[in-house]
mmCIF file of C-alpha atoms in Angstrom:
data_model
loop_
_atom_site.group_PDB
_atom_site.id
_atom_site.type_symbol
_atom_site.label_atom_id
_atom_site.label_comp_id
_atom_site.label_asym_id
_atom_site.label_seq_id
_atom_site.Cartn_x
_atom_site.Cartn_y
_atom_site.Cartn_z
ATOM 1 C CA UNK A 92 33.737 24.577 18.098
ATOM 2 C CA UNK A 93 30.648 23.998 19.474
ATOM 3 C CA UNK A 94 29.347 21.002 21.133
ATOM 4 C CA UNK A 95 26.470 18.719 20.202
ATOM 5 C CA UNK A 96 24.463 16.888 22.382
ATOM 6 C CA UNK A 97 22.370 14.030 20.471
ATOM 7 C CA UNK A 98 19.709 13.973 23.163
ATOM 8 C CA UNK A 99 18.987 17.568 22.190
ATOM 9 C CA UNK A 100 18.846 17.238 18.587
ATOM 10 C CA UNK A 101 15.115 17.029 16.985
ATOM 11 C CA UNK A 102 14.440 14.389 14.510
ATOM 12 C CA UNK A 103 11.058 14.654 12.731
ATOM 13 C CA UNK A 104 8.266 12.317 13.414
ATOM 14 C CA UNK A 105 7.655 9.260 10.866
ATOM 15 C CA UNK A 106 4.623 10.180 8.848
ATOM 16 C CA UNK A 107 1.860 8.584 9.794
ATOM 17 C CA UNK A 108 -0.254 5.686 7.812
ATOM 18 C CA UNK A 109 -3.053 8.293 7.154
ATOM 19 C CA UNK A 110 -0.919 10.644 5.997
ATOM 20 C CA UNK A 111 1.236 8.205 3.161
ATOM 21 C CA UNK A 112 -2.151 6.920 2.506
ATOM 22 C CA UNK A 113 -2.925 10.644 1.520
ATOM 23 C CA UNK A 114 0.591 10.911 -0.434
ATOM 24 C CA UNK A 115 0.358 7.715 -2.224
ATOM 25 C CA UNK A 116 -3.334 8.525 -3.604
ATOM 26 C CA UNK A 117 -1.767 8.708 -6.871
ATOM 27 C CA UNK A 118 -0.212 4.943 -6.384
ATOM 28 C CA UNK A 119 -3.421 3.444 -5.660
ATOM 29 C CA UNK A 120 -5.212 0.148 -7.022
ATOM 30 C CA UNK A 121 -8.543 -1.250 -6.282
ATOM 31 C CA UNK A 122 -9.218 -4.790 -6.249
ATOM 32 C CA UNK A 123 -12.840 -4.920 -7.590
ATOM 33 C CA UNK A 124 -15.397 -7.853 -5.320
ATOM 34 C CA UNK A 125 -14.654 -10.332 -8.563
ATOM 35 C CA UNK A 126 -11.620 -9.954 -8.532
ATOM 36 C CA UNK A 127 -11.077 -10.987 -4.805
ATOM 37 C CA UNK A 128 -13.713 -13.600 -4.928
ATOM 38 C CA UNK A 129 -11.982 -15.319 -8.021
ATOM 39 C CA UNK A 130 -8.586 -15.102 -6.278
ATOM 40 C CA UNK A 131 -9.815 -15.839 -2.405
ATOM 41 C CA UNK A 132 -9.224 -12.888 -1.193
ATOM 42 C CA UNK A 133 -11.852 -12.437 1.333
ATOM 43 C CA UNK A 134 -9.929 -10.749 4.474
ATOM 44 C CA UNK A 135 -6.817 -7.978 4.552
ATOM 45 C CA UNK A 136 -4.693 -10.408 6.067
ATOM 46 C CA UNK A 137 -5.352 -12.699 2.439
ATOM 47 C CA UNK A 138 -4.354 -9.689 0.837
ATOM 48 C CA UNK A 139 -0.980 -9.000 2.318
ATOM 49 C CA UNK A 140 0.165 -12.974 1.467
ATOM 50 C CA UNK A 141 -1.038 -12.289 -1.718
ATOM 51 C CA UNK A 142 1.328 -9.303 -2.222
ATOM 52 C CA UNK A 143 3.946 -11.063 -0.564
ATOM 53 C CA UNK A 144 3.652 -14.248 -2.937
ATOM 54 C CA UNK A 145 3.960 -11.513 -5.978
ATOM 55 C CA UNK A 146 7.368 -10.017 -4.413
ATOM 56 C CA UNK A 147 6.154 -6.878 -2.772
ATOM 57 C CA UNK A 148 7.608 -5.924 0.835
ATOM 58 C CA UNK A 149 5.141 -5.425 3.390
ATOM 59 C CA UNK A 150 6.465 -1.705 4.406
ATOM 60 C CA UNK A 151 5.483 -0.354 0.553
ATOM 61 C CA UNK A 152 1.670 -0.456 0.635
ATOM 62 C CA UNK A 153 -1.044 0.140 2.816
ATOM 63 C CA UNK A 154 -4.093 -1.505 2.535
ATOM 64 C CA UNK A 155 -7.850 -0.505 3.699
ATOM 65 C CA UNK A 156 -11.416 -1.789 2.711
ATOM 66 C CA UNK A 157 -13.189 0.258 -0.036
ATOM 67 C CA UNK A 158 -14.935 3.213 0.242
ATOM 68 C CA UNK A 159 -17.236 2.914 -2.959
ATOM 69 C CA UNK A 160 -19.521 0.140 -3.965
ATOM 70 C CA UNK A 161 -17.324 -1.075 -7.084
ATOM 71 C CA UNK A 162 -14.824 -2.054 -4.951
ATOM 72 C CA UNK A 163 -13.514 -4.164 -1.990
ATOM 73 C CA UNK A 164 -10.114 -3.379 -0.876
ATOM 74 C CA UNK A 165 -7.784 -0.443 -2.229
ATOM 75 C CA UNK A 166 -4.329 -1.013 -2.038
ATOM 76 C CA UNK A 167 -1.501 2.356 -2.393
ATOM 77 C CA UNK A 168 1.837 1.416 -2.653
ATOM 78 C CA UNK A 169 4.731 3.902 -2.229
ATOM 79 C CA UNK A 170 6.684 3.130 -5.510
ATOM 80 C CA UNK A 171 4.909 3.518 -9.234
ATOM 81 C CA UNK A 172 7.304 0.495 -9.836
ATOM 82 C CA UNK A 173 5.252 -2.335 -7.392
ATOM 83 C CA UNK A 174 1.974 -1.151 -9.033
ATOM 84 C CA UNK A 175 3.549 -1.644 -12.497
ATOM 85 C CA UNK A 176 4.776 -5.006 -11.519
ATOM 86 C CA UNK A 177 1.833 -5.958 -10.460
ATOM 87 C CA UNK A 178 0.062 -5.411 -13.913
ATOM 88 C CA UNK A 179 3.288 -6.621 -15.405
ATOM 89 C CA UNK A 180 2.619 -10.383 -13.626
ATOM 90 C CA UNK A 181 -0.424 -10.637 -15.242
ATOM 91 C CA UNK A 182 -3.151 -8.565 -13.017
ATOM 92 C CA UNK A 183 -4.144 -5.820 -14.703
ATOM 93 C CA UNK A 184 -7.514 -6.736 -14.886
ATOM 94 C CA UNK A 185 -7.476 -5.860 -11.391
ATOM 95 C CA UNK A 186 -8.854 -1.906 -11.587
ATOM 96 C CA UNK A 187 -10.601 -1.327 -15.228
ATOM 97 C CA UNK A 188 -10.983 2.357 -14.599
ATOM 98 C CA UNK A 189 -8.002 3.941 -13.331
#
């Protein structure tokens, strides 16, 4: 039998938040300037309470500012089921054109 020493065994690095943002393209949502102006949503940090008030874990979306001029901050989660609950609750005016 042979022996194993855990200090020699590889584990693979953790992903990193450019990379899941890349992954979770598919997952993504943009919350159009309206949108976040009705709802005072002005920073990131507005945006994450936000989430958290509608039930979604910090660790299963990443959020950045917008890259186009429709919108202000795109949001990618990692499961199809938070964006679905979060046009269940009631926002899916959120991103007319995805």
């Amino acid at each position: 039998m042979q022996k194993r020493y855990k200090h020699r065994e590889i584990t693979p690095e953790p992903p990193t938040q450019s990379e899941l943002w890349r992954q979770w393209s598919e997952r993504g949502l943009i919350l159009e300037h309206a949108f976040t102006k009705q709802k005072q949503l002005e920073r990131k940090s507005d945006v994450y309470d936000w989430l958290y008030e509608l039930g979604i874990q910090p660790d299963r979306y990443i959020i950045r500012k917008c890259d186009d001029h429709r919108g202000h901050i795109e949001i990618r989660f990692r499961e199809q089921a938070d964006l679905a609950w979060i046009k269940m609750s009631g926002h899916a005016e959120l991103d007319k054109n995805k």
